[in-house]
Structures are given as structure tokens and as C-alpha cells.
mmCIF file of C-alpha atoms in Angstrom:
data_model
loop_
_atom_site.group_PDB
_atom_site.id
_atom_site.type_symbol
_atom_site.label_atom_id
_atom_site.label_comp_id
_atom_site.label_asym_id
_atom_site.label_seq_id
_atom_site.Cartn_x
_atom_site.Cartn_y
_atom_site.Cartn_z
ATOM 1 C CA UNK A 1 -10.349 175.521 117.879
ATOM 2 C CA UNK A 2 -8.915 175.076 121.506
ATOM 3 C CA UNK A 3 -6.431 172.264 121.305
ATOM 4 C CA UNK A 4 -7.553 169.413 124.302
ATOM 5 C CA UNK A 5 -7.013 166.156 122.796
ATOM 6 C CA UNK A 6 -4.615 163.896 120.330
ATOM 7 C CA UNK A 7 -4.337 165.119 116.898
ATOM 8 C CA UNK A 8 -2.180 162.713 114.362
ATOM 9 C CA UNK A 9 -0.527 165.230 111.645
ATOM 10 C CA UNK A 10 0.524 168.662 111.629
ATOM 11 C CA UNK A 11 -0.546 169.141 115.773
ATOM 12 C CA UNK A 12 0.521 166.193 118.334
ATOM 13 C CA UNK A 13 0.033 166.030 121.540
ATOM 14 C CA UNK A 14 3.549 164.436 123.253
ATOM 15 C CA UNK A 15 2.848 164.902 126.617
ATOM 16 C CA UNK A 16 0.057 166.523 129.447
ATOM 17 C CA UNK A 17 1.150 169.532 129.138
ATOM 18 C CA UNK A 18 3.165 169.691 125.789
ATOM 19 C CA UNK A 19 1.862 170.058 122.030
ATOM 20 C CA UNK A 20 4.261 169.809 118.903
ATOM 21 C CA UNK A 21 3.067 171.935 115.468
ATOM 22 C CA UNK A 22 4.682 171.132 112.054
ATOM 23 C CA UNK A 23 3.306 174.179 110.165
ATOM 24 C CA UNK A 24 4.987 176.891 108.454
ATOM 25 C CA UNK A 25 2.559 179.272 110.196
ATOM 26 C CA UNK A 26 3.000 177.944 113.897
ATOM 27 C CA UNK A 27 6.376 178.448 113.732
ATOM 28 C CA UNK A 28 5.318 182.312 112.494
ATOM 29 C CA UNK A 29 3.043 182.772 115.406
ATOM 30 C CA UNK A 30 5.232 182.090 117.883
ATOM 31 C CA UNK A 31 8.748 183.241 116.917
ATOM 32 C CA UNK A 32 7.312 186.910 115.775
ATOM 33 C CA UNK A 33 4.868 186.611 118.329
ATOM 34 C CA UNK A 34 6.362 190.098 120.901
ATOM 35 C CA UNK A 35 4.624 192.704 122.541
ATOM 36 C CA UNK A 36 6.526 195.719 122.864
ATOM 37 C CA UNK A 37 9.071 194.400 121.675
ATOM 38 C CA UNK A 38 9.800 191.477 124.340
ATOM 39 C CA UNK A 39 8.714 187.942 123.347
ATOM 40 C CA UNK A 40 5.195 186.582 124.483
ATOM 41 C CA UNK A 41 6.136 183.083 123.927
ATOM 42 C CA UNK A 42 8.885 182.322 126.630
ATOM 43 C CA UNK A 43 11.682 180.000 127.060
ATOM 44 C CA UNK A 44 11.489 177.145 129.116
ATOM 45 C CA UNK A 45 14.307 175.834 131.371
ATOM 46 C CA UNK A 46 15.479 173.025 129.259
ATOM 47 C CA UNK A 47 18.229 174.725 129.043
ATOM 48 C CA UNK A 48 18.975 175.803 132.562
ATOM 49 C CA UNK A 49 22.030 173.787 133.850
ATOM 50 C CA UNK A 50 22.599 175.229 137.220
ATOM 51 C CA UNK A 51 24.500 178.565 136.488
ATOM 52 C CA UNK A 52 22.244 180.709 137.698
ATOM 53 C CA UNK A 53 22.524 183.063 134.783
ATOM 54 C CA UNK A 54 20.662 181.976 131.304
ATOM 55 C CA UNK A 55 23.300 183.966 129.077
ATOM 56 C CA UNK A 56 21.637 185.285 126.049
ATOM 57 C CA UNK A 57 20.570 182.018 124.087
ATOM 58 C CA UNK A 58 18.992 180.292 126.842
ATOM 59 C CA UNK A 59 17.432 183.123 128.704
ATOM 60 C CA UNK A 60 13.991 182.666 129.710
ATOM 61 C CA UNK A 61 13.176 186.181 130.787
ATOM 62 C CA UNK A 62 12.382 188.343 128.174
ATOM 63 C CA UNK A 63 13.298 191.551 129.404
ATOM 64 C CA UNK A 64 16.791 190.376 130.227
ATOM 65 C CA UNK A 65 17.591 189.142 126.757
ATOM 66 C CA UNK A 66 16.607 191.706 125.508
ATOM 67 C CA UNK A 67 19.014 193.626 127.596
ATOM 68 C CA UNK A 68 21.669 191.481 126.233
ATOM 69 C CA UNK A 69 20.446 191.386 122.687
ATOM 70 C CA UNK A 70 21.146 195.128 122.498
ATOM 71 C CA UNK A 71 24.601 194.719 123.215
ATOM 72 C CA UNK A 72 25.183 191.347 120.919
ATOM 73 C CA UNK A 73 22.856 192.021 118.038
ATOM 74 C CA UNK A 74 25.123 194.441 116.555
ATOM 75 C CA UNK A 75 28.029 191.980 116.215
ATOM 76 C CA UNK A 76 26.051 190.375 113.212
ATOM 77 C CA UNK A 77 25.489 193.868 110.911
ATOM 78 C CA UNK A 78 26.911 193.673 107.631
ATOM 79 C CA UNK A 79 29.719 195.892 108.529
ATOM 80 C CA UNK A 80 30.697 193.572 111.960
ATOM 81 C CA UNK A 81 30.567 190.464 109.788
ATOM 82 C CA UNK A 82 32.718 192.043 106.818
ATOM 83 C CA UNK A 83 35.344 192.745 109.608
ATOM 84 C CA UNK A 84 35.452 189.180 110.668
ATOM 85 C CA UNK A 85 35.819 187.814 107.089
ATOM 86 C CA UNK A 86 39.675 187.714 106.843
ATOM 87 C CA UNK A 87 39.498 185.363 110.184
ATOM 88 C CA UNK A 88 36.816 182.919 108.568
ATOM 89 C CA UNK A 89 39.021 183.003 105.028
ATOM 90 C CA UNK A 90 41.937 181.751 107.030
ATOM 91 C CA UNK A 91 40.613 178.836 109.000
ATOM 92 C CA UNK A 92 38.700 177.829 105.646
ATOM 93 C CA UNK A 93 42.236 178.027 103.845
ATOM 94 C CA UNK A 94 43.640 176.308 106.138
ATOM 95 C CA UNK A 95 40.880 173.361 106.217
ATOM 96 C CA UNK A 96 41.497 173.219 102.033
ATOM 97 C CA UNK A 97 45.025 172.899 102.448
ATOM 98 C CA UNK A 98 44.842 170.400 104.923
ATOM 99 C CA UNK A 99 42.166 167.913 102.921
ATOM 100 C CA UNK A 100 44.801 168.604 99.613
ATOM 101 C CA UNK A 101 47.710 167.425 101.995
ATOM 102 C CA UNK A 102 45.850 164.255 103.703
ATOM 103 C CA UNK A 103 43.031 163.844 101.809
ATOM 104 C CA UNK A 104 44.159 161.583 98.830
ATOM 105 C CA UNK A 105 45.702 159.091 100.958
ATOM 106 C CA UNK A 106 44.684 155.767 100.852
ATOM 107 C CA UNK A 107 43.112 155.678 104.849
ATOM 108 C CA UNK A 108 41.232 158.595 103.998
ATOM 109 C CA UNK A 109 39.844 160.937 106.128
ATOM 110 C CA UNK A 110 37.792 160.329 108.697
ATOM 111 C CA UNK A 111 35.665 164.015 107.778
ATOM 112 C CA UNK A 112 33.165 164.282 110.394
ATOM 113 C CA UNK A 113 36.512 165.474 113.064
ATOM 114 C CA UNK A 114 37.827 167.466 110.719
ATOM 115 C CA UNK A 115 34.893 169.426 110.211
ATOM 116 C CA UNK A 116 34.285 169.338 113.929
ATOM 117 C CA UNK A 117 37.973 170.824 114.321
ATOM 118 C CA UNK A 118 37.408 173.815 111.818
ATOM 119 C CA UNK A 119 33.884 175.073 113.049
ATOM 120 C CA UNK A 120 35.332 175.007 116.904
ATOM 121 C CA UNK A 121 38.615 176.515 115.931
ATOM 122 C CA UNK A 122 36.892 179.425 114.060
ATOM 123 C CA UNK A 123 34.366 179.774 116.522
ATOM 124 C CA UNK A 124 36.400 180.331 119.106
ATOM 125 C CA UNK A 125 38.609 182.768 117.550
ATOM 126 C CA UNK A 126 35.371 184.423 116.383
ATOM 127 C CA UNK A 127 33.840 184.512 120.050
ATOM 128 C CA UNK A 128 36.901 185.547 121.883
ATOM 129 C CA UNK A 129 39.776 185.427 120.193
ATOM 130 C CA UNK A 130 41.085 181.883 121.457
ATOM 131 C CA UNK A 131 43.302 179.958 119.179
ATOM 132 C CA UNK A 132 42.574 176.334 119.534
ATOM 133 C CA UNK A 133 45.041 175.203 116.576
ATOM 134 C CA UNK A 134 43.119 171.526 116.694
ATOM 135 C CA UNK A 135 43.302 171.573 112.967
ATOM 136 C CA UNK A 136 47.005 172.606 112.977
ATOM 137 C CA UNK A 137 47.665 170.258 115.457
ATOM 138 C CA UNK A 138 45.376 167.299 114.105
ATOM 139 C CA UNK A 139 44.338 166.258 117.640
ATOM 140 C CA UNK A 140 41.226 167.532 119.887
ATOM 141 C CA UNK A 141 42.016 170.362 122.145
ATOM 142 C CA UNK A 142 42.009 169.905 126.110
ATOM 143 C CA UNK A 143 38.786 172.040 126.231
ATOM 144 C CA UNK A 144 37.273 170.009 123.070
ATOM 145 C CA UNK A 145 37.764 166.811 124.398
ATOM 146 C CA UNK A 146 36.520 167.868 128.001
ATOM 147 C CA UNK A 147 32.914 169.641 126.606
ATOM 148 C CA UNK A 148 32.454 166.252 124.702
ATOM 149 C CA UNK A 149 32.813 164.415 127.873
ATOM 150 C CA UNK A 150 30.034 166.025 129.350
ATOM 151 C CA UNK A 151 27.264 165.810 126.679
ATOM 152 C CA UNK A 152 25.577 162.898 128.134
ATOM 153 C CA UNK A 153 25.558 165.066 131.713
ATOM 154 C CA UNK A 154 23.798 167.469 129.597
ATOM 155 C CA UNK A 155 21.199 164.836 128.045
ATOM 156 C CA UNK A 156 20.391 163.394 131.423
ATOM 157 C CA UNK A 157 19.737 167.125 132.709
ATOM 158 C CA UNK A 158 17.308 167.315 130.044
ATOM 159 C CA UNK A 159 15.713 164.141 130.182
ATOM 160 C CA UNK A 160 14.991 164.700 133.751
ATOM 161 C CA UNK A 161 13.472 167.977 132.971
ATOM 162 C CA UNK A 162 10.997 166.680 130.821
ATOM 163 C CA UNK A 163 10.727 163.222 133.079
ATOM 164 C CA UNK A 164 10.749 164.511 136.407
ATOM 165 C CA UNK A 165 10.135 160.633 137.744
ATOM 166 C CA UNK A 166 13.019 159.164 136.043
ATOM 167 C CA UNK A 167 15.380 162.061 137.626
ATOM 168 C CA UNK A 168 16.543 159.395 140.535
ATOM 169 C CA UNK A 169 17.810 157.077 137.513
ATOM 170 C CA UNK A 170 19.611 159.759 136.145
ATOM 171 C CA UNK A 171 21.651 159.644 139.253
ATOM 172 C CA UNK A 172 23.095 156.283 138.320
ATOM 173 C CA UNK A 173 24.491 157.499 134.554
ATOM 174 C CA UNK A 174 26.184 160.575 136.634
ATOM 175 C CA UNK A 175 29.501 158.876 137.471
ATOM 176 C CA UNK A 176 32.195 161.068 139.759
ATOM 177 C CA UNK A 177 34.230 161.172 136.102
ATOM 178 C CA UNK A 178 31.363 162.747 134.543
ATOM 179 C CA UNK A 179 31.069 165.328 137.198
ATOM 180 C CA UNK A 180 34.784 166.183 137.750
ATOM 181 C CA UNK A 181 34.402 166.802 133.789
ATOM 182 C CA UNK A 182 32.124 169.119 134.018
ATOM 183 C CA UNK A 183 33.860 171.085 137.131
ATOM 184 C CA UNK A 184 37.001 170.951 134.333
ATOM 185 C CA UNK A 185 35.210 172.157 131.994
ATOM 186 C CA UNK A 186 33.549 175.147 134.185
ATOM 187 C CA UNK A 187 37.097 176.366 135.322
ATOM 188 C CA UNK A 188 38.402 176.089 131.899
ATOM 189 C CA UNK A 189 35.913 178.082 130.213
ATOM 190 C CA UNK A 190 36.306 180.339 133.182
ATOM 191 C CA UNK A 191 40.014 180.962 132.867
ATOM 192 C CA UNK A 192 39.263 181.556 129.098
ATOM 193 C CA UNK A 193 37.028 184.523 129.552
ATOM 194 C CA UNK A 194 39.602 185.257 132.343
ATOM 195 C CA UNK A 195 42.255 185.903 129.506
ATOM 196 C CA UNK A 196 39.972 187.335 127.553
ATOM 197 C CA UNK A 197 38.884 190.139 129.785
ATOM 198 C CA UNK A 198 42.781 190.774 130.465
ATOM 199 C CA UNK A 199 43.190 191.299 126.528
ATOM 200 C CA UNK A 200 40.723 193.338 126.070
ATOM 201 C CA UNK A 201 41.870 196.330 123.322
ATOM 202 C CA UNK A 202 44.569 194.034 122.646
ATOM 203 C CA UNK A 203 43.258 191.581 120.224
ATOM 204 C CA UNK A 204 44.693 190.207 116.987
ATOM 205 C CA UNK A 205 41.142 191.158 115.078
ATOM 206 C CA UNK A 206 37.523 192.366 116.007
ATOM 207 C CA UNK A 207 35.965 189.159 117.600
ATOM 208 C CA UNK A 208 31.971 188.953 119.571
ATOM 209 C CA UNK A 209 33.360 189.774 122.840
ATOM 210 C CA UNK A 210 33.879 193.404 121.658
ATOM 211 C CA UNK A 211 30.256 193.792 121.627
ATOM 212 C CA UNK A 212 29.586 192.268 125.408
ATOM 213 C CA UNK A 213 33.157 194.237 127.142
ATOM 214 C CA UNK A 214 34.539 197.083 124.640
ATOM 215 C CA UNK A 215 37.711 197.529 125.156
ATOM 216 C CA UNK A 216 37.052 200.704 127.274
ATOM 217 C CA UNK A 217 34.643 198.910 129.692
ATOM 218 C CA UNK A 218 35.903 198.451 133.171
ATOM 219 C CA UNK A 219 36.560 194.558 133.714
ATOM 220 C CA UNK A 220 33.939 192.661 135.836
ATOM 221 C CA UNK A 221 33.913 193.265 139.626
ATOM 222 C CA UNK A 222 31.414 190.585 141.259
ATOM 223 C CA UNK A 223 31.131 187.034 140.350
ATOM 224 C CA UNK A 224 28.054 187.486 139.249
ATOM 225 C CA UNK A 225 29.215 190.040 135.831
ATOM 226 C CA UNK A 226 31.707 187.276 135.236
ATOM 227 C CA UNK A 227 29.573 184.469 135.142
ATOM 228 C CA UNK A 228 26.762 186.191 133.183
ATOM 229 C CA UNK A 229 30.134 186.998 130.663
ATOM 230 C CA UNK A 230 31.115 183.619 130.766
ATOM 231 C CA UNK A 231 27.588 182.558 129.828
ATOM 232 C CA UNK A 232 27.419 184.604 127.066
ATOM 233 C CA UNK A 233 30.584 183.768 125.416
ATOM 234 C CA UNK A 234 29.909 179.764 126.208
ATOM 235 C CA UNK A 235 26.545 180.423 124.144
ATOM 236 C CA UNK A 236 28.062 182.046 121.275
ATOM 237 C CA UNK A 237 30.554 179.630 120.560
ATOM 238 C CA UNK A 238 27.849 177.016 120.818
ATOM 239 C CA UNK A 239 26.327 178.315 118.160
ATOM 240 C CA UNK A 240 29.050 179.735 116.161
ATOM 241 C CA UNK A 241 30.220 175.347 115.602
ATOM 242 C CA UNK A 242 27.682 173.112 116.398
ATOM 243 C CA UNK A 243 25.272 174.430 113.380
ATOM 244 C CA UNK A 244 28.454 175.457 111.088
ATOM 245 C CA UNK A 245 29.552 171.943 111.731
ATOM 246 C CA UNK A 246 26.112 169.933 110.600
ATOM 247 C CA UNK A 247 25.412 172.436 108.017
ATOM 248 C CA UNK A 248 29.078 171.532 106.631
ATOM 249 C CA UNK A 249 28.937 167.436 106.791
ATOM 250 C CA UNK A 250 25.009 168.242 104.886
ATOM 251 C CA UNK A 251 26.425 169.448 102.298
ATOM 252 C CA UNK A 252 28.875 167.073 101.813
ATOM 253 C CA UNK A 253 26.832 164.404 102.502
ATOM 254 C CA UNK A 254 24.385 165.327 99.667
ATOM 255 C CA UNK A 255 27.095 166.446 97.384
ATOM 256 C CA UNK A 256 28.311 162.573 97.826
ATOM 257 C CA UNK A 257 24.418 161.102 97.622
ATOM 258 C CA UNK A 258 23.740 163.137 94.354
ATOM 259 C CA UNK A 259 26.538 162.756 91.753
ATOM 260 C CA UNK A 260 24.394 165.456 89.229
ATOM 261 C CA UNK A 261 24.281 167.570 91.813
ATOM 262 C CA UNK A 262 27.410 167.611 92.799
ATOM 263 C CA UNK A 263 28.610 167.755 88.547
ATOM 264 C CA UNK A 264 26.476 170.953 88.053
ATOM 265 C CA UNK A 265 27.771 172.671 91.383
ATOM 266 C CA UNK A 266 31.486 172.062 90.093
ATOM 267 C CA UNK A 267 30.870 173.450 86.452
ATOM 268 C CA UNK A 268 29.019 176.570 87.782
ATOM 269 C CA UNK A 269 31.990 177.302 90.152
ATOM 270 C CA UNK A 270 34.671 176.361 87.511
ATOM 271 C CA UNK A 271 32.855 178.893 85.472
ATOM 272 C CA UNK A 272 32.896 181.732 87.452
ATOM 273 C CA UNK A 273 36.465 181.377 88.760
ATOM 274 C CA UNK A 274 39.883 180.655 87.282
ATOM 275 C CA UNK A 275 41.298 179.710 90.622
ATOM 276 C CA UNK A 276 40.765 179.557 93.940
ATOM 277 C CA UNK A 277 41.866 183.047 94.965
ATOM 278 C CA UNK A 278 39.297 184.379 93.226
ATOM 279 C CA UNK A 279 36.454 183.163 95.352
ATOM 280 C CA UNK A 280 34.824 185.912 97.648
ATOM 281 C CA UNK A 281 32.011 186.303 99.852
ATOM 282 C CA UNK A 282 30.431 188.943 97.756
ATOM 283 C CA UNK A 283 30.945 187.008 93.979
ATOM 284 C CA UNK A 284 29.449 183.636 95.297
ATOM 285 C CA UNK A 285 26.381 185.296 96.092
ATOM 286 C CA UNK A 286 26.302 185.580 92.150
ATOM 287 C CA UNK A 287 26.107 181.549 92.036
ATOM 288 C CA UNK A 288 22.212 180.876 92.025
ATOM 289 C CA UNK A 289 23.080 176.799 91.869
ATOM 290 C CA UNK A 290 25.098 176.862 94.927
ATOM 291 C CA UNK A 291 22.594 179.216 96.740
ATOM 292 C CA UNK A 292 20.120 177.268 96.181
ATOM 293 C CA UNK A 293 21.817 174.166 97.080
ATOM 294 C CA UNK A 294 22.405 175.504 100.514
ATOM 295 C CA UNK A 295 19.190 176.861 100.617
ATOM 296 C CA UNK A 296 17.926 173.260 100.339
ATOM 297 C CA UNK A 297 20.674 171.692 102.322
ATOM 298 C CA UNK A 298 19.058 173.755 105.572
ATOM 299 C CA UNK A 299 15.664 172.421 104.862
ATOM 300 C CA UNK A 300 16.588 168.741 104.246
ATOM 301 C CA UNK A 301 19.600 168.812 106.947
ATOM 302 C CA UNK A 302 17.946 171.611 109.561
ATOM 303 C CA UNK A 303 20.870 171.696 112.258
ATOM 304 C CA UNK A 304 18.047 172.158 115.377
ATOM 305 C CA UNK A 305 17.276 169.240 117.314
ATOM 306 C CA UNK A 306 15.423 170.440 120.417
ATOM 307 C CA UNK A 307 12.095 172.048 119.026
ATOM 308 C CA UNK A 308 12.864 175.222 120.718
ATOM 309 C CA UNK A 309 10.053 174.872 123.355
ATOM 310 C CA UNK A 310 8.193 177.626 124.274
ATOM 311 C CA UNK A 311 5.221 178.200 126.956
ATOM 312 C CA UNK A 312 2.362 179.356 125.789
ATOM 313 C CA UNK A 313 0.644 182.677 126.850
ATOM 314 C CA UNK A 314 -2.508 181.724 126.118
ATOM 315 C CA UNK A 315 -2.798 182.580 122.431
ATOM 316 C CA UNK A 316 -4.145 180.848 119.442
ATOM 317 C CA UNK A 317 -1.093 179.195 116.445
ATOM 318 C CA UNK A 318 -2.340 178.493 113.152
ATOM 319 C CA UNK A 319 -5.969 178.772 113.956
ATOM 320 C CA UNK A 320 -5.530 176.447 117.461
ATOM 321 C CA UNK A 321 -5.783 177.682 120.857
ATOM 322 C CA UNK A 322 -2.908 176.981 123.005
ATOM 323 C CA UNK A 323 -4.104 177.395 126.751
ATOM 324 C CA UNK A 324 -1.717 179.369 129.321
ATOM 325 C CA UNK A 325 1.238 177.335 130.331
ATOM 326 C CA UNK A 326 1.286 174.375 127.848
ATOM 327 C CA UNK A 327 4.865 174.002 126.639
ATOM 328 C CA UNK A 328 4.959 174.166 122.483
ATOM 329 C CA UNK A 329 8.023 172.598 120.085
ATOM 330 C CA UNK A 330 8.300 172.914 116.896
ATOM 331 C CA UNK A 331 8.997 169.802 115.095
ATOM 332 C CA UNK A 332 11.577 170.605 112.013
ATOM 333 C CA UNK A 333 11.723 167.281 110.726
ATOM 334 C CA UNK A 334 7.929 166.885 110.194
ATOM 335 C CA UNK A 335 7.659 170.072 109.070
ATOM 336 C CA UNK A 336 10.564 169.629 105.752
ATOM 337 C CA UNK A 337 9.385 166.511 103.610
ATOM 338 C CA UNK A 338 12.663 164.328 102.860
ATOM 339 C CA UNK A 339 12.133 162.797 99.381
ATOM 340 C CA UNK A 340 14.597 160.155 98.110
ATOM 341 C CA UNK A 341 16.469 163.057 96.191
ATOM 342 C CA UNK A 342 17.405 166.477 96.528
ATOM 343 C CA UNK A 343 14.395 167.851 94.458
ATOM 344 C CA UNK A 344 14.984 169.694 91.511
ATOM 345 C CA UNK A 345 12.274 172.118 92.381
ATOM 346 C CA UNK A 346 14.381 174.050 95.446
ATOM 347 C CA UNK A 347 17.673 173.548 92.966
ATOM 348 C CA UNK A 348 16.199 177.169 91.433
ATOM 349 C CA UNK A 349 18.990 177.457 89.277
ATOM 350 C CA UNK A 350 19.205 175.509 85.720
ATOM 351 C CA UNK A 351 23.148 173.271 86.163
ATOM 352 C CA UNK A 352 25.558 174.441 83.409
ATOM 353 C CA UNK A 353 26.136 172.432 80.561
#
């Protein structure tokens, strides 16, 4: 079947040149779609903000990321992540002793910040060894605060991309504030991979950065090494909070929705440990309840919003015929049914008695 008109369902035309799938199987054909070994479906520039360099996440060439994925990639083995455990166990500890010390007040805690403040403080002590201390501190950091002031530049970016027409309005939403935020926010993250560069060899524990400058490496010498560094390391802490973060408040959320849920989850972890010291990365994995209650957390709380767009090659996805050029999404929340409950079925595990 070549796709050409409206389909309602699993295949939806959303604009002239733009087709969403919600199948299991689309999403198969076009993230393993590669040819030696370089992706055939490509990135679009929805991501492109002006830098000039896509980074690693939000590079549309294939051969460069690929480039870059060689020197990352490694940085997730099972050996890398082992050495980063000790880091994650402390921010974690510290987030449990914090909710023990405010959390039974009467105000309560307003949750959604707090988990905000521990995926950004371990991500960027993860990424490149930058203590934020916003948790210690209770209070956004100066380079928190300034990369949530320019989220709605971002969104208007976008918008424009995929409205070219409306990219005059989007002038009137970009005050002088918003863009002297986002000039802050350049020279800050700057000055971070700045310091970063200087310490290299010299950190407190193994962070991602290793794997993009080893400590041996000769620092940058044209602006154009540092930005594509800065890129990188913006990208990774990206993605090291803003998923960590919404995979954290969907759990809780559901944990709060579903009181049996949330019962059988406690009496298989009060089972298995005495006390909280004894928890480890390697005996949870023994926990079949809570696995699968993640497990079914990322389907029913997926933390990808964009449809990671692609353009098409010209190849057929589950059995339809994409022509050259069309851009494809993926949408997640069609493609994971949301039933009134957490159902039983992905809950693998039997709850103890």
C-alpha cells in the first residue's frame, strides 16, 4: 500500500507532508531501519536551535553521530554504569533523607520540584561532574532557573518549524527577557564545560565527559571543538533528568492512584530486605513485582513527547509505503492503551500475601 490519503487509526495523516504510525512494527521499521550501519531514517531539524553543531542526540547526519556514538556509547556498558553507581546511591540517599526530614509536615511537599531537583543534580554530576546542591540547598540553581526560562523560546522554535507561516507571530512571544535568557544560559553552560575541560583527570568520580575528552586528550583549540563539546554535554544532561524526572513522578503517581498496588509493592520489598542498607542494584533485579511495575509505568507514563520525527527514505513501515521526504512520528500515546487501572496483566508478578 503507498500511503496518499487520510487514514483514522493506527496511520494519520497530520500534515502535507507528515504521517503519524501507532504500531509496534512502525516503530521497528524505522528505529532498526540502518544500512551499514548508519541510519536510513534521518533526523529532522526540530531540534536544530541555531548552534550550528547537532551534538549527538539531535544530529541529523548519520555519519556524524555515528562518529560521536563511538566515543559516548561506551559510557553506558555494564562496567561504566557499575562505576557510576556510588554517585546515583548518594543523591538517592540524600532525596530519602530529605522526604523523612520534610515530608511529614503538615504543608507537605510540593514533590514534582523535588524530584525535578534530584534528577538535575545527579545528572549533572553524572554528565560532568557539576555539583548543583539544589536539593541541599532546597532552592533552584542559577542555571536551573535560567534553562526553565527559556522553554517557551524553545516551543516557539519548534512551532515555527513545523508552521513556517505563523513564524512572524512567534516574533511577538520572543520578548528581549526571553532572549537575554537564553544568551545567559549559552555562556553559562559554556563556562561549565569551560571548568570541566580544566578538570579533566581531576575529577571526584568517573562521569560521561570521560568518554567525549579522556583525561589525556589535549583540550579544545577552535571554537568549533568547544561548541560541538558543549553540545554534547547539554544533550546528555537533557536526557540524564528530564526522563529520570517523569519516569519518577509516574511511579508515584500510580503508586498513589492504586492503593493494591502500592500494598503488594511494599510487602515484596519488606520481604526481601530488613532495612534500607540492604537495597542494591543487583538484589532488586530479584523483585519481579517492582520490575514489572516499572515495566508498566514506561508504557502507561512513556516520558517522549515529540514523536521522534524522522524523514522517510522512501521505504515501506508496517506494510505502507512512505514516499521520499515525508516526515514520520511515532505517536506513543496511541500506541499504549491507558485503561482506568494499572492492569493486572503487565503486573507479571503474583503481590505477596
Amino acid at each position: 500500500m503507498v500511503f496518499g490519503g487520510c487514514y483514522s487509526g493506527e496511520v494519520v495523516r497530520v500534515a502535507p507532508n507528515e504521517v503519524v504510525f501507532s504500531t509496534p512494527q512502525a516503530a521497528l521499521d524505522i528505529y532498526n531501519a540502518a544500512a551499514m550501519g548508519r541510519e536510513t531514517w534521518v533526523k529532522t531539524d526540530l531540534m536544530d536551535f541555531g548552534t550550528g553543531d547537532g551534538g549527538f542526540i539531535w544530529e541529523e547526519d548519520p555519519i556524524k553521530r555515528r562518529e560521536v556514538a563511538k566515543k559516548i556509547v561506551p559510557a553506558f556498558s555494564t562496567k561504566a554504569v557499575r562505576a557510576k553507581q556510588a554517585t546515583v546511591h548518594m543523591y538517592i540517599d540524600l532525596f530519602v533523607d530529605k522526604m523523612k526530614e520534610i515530608g511529614g509536615k503538615a504543608e507537605g511537599v510540593e514533590i514534582t520540584k523535588w524530584l525535578l531537583w534530584l534528577s538535575v543534580d545527579m545528572s549533572a554530576d553524572l554528565t560532568y561532574g557539576r555539583e548543583m546542591h539544589q536539593m541541599r540547598d532546597e532552592k533552584n540553581s542559577v542555571f536551573l532557573e535560567t534553562l526553565l526560562g527559556t522553554n517557551l523560546l524553545g516551543t516557539l522554535m519548534q512551532v515555527s518549524k513545523k508552521f513556517p507561516l505563523l513564524s512572524p507571530l512567534a516574533l511577538l512571544f520572543t520578548s528581549p527577557k526571553l532572549l537575554k535568557l537564553l544568551s545567559k544560559f549559552s555562556k553559562l553552560n559554556s563556562e561549565e564545560v569551560q571548568k570541566r575541560i580544566d578538570n579533566r583527570g581531576m575529577t571526584k568520580h568517573p562521569d560521561f565527559f570521560d568518554y567525549m575528552l579522556p583525561a589525556n586528550s589535549p583540550a579544545p583549540t577552535s571554537k568549533k571543538q568547544k561548541v560541538h563539546l558543549e553540545q554534547v554535554a547539554f544533550q546528555l544532561f537533557i536526557a540524564g533528568f528530564d526522563p529520570v524526572q517523569i519516569t519518577f513522578y509516574g511511579c508515584l503517581f500510580f503508586l498513589v492512584k492504586e492503593p493494591s498496588v502500592y500494598a503488594n509493592l511494599v510487602g515484596e520489598i519488606r520481604t526481601e530486605f530488613q532495612s534500607y542498607s540492604d537495597i542494591t542494584p543487583e538484589s532488586l533485579v530479584n523483585l519481579e513485582y517492582l520490575q514489572a511495575f516499572i515495566q508498566e509505568t514506561f508504557r502507561m507514563y512513556y516520558p517522549g513527547a515529540t514523536g521522534f520525527p524522522r524523514r522517510s527514505p522512501g521505504a515501506t513501515v508496517d506494510g505502507i509505503y512512505v514516499p521520499k521526504g515525508l516526515l514520520r512520528n511515532h505517536s506513543q500515546f496511541a500506541l499504549f492503551p491507558r485503561p482506568a487501572q494499572l492492569p493486572s496483566r503487565a503486573l507479571v508478578a503474583k503481590g505477596p500475601s
